[in-house]
PDB file of C-alpha atoms in Angstrom:
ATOM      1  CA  UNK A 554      17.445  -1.613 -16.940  1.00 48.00           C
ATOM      2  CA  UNK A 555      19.815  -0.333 -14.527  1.00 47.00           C
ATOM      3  CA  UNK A 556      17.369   3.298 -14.208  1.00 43.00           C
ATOM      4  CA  UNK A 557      14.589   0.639 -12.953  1.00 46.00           C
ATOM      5  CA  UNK A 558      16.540  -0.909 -10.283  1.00 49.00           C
ATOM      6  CA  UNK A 559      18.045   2.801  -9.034  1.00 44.00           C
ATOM      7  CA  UNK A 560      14.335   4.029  -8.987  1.00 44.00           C
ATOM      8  CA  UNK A 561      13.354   1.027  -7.018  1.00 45.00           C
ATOM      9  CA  UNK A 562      15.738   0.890  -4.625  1.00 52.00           C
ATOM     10  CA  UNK A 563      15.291   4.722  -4.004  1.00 48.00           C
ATOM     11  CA  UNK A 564      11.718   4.769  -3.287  1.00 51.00           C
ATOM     12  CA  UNK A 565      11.882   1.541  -1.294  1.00 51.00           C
ATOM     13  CA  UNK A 566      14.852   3.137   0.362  1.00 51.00           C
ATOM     14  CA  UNK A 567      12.444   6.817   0.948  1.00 51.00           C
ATOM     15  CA  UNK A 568       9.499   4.500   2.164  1.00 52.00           C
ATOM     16  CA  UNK A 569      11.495   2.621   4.596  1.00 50.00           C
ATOM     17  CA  UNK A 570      13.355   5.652   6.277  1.00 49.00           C
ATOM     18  CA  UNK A 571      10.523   8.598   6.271  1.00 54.00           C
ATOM     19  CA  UNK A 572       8.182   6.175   8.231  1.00 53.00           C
ATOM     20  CA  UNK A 573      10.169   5.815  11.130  1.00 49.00           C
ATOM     21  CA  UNK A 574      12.286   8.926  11.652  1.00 48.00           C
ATOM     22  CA  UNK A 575       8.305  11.000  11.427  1.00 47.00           C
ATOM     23  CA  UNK A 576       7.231   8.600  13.845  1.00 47.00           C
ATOM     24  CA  UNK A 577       9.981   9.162  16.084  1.00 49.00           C
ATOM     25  CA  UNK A 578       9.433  13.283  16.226  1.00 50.00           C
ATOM     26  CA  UNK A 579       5.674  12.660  16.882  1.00 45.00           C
ATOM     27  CA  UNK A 580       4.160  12.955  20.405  1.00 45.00           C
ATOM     28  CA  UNK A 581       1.974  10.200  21.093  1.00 50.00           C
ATOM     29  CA  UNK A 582      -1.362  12.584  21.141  1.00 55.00           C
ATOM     30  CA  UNK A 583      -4.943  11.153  20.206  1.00 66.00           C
ATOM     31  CA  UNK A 584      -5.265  13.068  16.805  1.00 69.00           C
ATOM     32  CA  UNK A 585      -1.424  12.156  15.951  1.00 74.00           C
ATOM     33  CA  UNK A 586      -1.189   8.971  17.054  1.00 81.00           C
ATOM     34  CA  UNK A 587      -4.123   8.460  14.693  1.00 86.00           C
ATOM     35  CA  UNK A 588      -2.224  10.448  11.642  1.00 85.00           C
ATOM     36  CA  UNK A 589       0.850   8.423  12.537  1.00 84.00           C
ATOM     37  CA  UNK A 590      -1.474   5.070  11.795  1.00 89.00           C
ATOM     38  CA  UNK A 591      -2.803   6.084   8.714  1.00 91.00           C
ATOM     39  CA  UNK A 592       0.700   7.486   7.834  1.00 89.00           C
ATOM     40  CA  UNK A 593       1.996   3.786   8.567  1.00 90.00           C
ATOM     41  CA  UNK A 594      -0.312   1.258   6.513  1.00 93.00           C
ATOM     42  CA  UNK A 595       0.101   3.436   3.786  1.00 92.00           C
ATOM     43  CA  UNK A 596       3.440   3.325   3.990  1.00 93.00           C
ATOM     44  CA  UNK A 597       3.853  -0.473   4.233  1.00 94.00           C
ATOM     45  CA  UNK A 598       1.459  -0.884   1.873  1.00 94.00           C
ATOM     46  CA  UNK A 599       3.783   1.105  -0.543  1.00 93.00           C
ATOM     47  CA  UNK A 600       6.556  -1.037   0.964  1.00 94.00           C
ATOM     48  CA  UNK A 601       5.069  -4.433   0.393  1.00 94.00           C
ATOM     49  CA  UNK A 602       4.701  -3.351  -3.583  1.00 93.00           C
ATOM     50  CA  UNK A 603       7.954  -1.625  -3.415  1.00 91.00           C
ATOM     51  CA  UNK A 604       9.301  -5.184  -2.131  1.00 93.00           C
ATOM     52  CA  UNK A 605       8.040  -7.048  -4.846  1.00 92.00           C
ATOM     53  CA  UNK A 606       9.469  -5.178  -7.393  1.00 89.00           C
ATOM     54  CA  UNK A 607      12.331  -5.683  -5.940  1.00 90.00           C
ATOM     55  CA  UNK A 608      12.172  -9.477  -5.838  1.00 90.00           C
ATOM     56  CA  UNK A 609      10.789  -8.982  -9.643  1.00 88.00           C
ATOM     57  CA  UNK A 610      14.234  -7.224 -10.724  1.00 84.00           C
ATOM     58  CA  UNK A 611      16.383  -9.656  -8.696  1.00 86.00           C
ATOM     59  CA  UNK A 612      14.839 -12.651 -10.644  1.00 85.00           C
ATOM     60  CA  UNK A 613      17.318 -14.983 -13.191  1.00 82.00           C
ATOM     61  CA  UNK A 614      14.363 -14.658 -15.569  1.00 82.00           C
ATOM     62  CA  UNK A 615      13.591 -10.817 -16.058  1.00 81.00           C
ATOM     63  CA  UNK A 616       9.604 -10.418 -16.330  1.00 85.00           C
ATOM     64  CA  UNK A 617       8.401  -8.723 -19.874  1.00 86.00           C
ATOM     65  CA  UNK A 618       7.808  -5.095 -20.320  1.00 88.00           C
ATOM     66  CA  UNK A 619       4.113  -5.283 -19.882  1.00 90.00           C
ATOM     67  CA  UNK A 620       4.420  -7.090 -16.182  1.00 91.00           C
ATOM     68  CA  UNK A 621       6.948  -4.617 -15.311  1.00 91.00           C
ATOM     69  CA  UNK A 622       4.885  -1.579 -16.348  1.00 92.00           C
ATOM     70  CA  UNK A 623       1.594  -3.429 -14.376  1.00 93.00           C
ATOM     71  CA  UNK A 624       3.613  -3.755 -11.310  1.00 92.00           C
ATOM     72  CA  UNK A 625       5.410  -0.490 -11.397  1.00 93.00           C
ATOM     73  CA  UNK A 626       1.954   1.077 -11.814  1.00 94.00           C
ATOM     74  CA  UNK A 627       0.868  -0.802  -8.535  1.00 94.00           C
ATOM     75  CA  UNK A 628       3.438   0.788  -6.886  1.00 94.00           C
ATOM     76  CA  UNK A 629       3.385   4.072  -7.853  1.00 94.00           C
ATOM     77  CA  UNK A 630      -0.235   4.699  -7.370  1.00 95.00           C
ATOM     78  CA  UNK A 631       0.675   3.256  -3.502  1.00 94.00           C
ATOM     79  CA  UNK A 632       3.154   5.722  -3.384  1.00 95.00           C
ATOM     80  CA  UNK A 633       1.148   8.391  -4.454  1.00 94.00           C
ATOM     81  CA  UNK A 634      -1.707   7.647  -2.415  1.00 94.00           C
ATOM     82  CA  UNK A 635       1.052   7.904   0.668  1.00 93.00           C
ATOM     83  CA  UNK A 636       2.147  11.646  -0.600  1.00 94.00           C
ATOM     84  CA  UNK A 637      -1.305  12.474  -1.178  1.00 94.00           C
ATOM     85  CA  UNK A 638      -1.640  12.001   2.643  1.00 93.00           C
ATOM     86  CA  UNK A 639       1.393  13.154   3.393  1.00 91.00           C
ATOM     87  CA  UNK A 640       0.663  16.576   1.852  1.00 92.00           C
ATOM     88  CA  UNK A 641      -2.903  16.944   2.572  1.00 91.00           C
ATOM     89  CA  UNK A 642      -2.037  16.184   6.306  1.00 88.00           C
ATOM     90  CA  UNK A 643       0.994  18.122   6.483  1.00 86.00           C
ATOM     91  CA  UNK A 644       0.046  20.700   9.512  1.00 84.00           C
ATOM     92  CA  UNK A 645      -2.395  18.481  10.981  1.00 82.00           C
ATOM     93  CA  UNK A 646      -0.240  15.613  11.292  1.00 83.00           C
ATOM     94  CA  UNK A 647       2.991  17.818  11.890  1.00 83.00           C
ATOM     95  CA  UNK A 648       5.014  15.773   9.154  1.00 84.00           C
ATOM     96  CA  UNK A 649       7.939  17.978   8.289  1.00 88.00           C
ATOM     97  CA  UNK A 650       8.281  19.703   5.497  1.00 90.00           C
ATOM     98  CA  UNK A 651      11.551  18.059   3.936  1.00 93.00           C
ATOM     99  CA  UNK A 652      10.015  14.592   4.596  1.00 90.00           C
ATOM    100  CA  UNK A 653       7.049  15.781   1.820  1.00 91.00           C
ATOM    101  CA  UNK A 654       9.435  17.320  -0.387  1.00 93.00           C
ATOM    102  CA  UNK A 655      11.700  14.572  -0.457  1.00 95.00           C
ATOM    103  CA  UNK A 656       8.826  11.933  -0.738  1.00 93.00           C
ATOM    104  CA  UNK A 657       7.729  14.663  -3.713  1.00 94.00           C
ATOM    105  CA  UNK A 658      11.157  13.731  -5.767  1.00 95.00           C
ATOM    106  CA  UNK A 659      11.048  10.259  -5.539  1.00 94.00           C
ATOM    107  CA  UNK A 660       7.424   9.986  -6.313  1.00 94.00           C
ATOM    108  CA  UNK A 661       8.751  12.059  -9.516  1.00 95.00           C
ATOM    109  CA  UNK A 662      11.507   9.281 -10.195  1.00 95.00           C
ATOM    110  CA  UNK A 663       9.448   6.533  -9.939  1.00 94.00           C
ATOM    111  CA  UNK A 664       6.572   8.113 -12.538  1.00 94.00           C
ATOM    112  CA  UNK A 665       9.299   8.631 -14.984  1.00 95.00           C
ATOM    113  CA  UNK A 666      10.567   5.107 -14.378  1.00 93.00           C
ATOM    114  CA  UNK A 667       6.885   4.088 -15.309  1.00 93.00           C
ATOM    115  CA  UNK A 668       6.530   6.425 -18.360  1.00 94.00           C
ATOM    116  CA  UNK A 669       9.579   4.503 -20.070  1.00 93.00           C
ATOM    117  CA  UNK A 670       8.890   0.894 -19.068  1.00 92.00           C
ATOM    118  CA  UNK A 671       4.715   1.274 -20.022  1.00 93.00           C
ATOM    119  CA  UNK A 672       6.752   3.261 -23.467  1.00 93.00           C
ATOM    120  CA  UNK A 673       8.701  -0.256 -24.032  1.00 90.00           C
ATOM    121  CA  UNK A 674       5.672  -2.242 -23.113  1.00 89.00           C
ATOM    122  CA  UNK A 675       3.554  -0.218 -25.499  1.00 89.00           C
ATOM    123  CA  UNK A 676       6.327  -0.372 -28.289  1.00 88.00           C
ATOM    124  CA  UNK A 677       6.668  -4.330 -28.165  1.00 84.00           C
ATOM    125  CA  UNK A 678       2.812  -4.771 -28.124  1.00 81.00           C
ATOM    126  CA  UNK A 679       2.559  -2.536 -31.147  1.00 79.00           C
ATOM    127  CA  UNK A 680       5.605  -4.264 -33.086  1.00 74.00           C
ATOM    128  CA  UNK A 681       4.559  -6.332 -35.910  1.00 71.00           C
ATOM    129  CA  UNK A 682       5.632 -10.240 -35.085  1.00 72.00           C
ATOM    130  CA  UNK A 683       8.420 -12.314 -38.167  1.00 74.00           C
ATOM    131  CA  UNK A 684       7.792 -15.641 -39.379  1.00 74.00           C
ATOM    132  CA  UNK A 685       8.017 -18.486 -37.842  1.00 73.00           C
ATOM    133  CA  UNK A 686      10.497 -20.695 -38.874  1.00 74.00           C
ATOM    134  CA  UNK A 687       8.533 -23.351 -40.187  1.00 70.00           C
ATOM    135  CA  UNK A 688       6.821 -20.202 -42.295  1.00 72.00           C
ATOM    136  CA  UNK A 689      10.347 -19.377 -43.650  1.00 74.00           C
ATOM    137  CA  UNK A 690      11.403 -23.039 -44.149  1.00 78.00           C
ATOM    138  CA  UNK A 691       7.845 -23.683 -46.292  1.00 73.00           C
ATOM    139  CA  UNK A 692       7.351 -26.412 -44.232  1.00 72.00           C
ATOM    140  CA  UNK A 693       3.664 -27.253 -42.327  1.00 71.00           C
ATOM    141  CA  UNK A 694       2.777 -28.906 -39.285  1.00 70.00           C
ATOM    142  CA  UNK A 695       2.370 -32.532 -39.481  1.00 70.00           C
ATOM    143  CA  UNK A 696      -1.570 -33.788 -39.912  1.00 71.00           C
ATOM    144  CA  UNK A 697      -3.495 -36.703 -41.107  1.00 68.00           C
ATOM    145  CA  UNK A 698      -3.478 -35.396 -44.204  1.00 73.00           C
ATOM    146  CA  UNK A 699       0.132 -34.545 -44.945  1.00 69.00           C
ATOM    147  CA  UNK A 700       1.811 -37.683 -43.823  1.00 67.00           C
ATOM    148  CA  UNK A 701       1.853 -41.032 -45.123  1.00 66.00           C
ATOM    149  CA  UNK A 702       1.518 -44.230 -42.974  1.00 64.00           C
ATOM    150  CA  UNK A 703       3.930 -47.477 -43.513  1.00 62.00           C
ATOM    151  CA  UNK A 704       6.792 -47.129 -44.924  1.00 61.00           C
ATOM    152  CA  UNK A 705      10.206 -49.317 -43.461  1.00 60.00           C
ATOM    153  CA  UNK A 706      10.442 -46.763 -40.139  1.00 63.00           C
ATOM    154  CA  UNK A 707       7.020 -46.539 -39.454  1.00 63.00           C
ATOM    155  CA  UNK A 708       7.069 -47.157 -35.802  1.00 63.00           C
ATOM    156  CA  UNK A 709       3.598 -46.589 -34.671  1.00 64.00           C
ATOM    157  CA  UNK A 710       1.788 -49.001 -36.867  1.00 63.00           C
ATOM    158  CA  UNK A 711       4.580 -51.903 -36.117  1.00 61.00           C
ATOM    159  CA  UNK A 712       7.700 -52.973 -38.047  1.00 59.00           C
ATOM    160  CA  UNK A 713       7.838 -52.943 -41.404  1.00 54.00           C
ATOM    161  CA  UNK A 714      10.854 -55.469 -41.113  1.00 60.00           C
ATOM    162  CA  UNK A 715       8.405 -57.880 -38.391  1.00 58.00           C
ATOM    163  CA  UNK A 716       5.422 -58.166 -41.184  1.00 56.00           C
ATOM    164  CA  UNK A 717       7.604 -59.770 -44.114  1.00 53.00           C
TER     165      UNK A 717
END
């Protein structure tokens, strides 16, 4: 799942370094410094989720399709609430251009990403489940009806050996 790990590194990567160079072109005016606010939770909200997936790929025990696809989803509707702002705000904020476009193309990555884990998710819900082994060895699980009591190793009734 190396395309999952580019994708998050990217957007984490686009999240972490559009914040502060816009920030740092932005005159500290009412209306702007406003923008800039907005601009910033939504950003670190985005981060935060972007974080966690992060943590989630890094783990010794990878997660399941499904809890990859719920997270993913998490962060990509955080990411596109933050270009939804982005370009909506564009003039008023003064957010440049290239910032929007790039944020644009790795919003793109990260909905493909999506698309193919929620596809593997959807494929390994939908796949029809093998016998167990005890189904393919014939065999059932133990019960009061299927097993006998006494007998020379019966342990949990006493020794067979002590009650001669």
């Amino acid at each position: 799942m190396n395309f999952r790990r580019a994708a998050l590194i990217a957007a984490v990567g686009l999240a972490a370094a559009a914040g502060p160079a816009w920030a740092q072109q932005q005159p500290g005016v009412g209306q702007q410094r406003q923008c800039v606010q907005k601009f910033m939770a939504l950003r670190n909200v985005a981060q935060v989720k972007g974080k966690r997936l992060e943590a989630m790929g890094k783990r010794k025990h990878k997660p399941t399709a499904a809890v990859a696809c719920r997270m993913l989803s998490e962060f990509s509707t955080a990411e596109g609430k933050l270009l939804k702002f982005a370009t909506e705000n564009q003039s008023w904020c003064g957010i440049p251009a290239q910032i929007v476009t790039q944020m644009k193309k790795v919003h793109a990555r990260t909905t493909q990403t999506r698309a193919r884990v929620c596809h593997v998710a959807a494929v390994e819900r939908e796949r029809p489940r093998g016998p167990t082994l005890s189904d393919a060895l014939g065999a059932t699980a133990p019960s009061a009806d299927n097993v006998r009591s006494g007998g020379t190793f019966d342990t949990l009734t006493g020794s067979a050996l002590g009650q001669q």
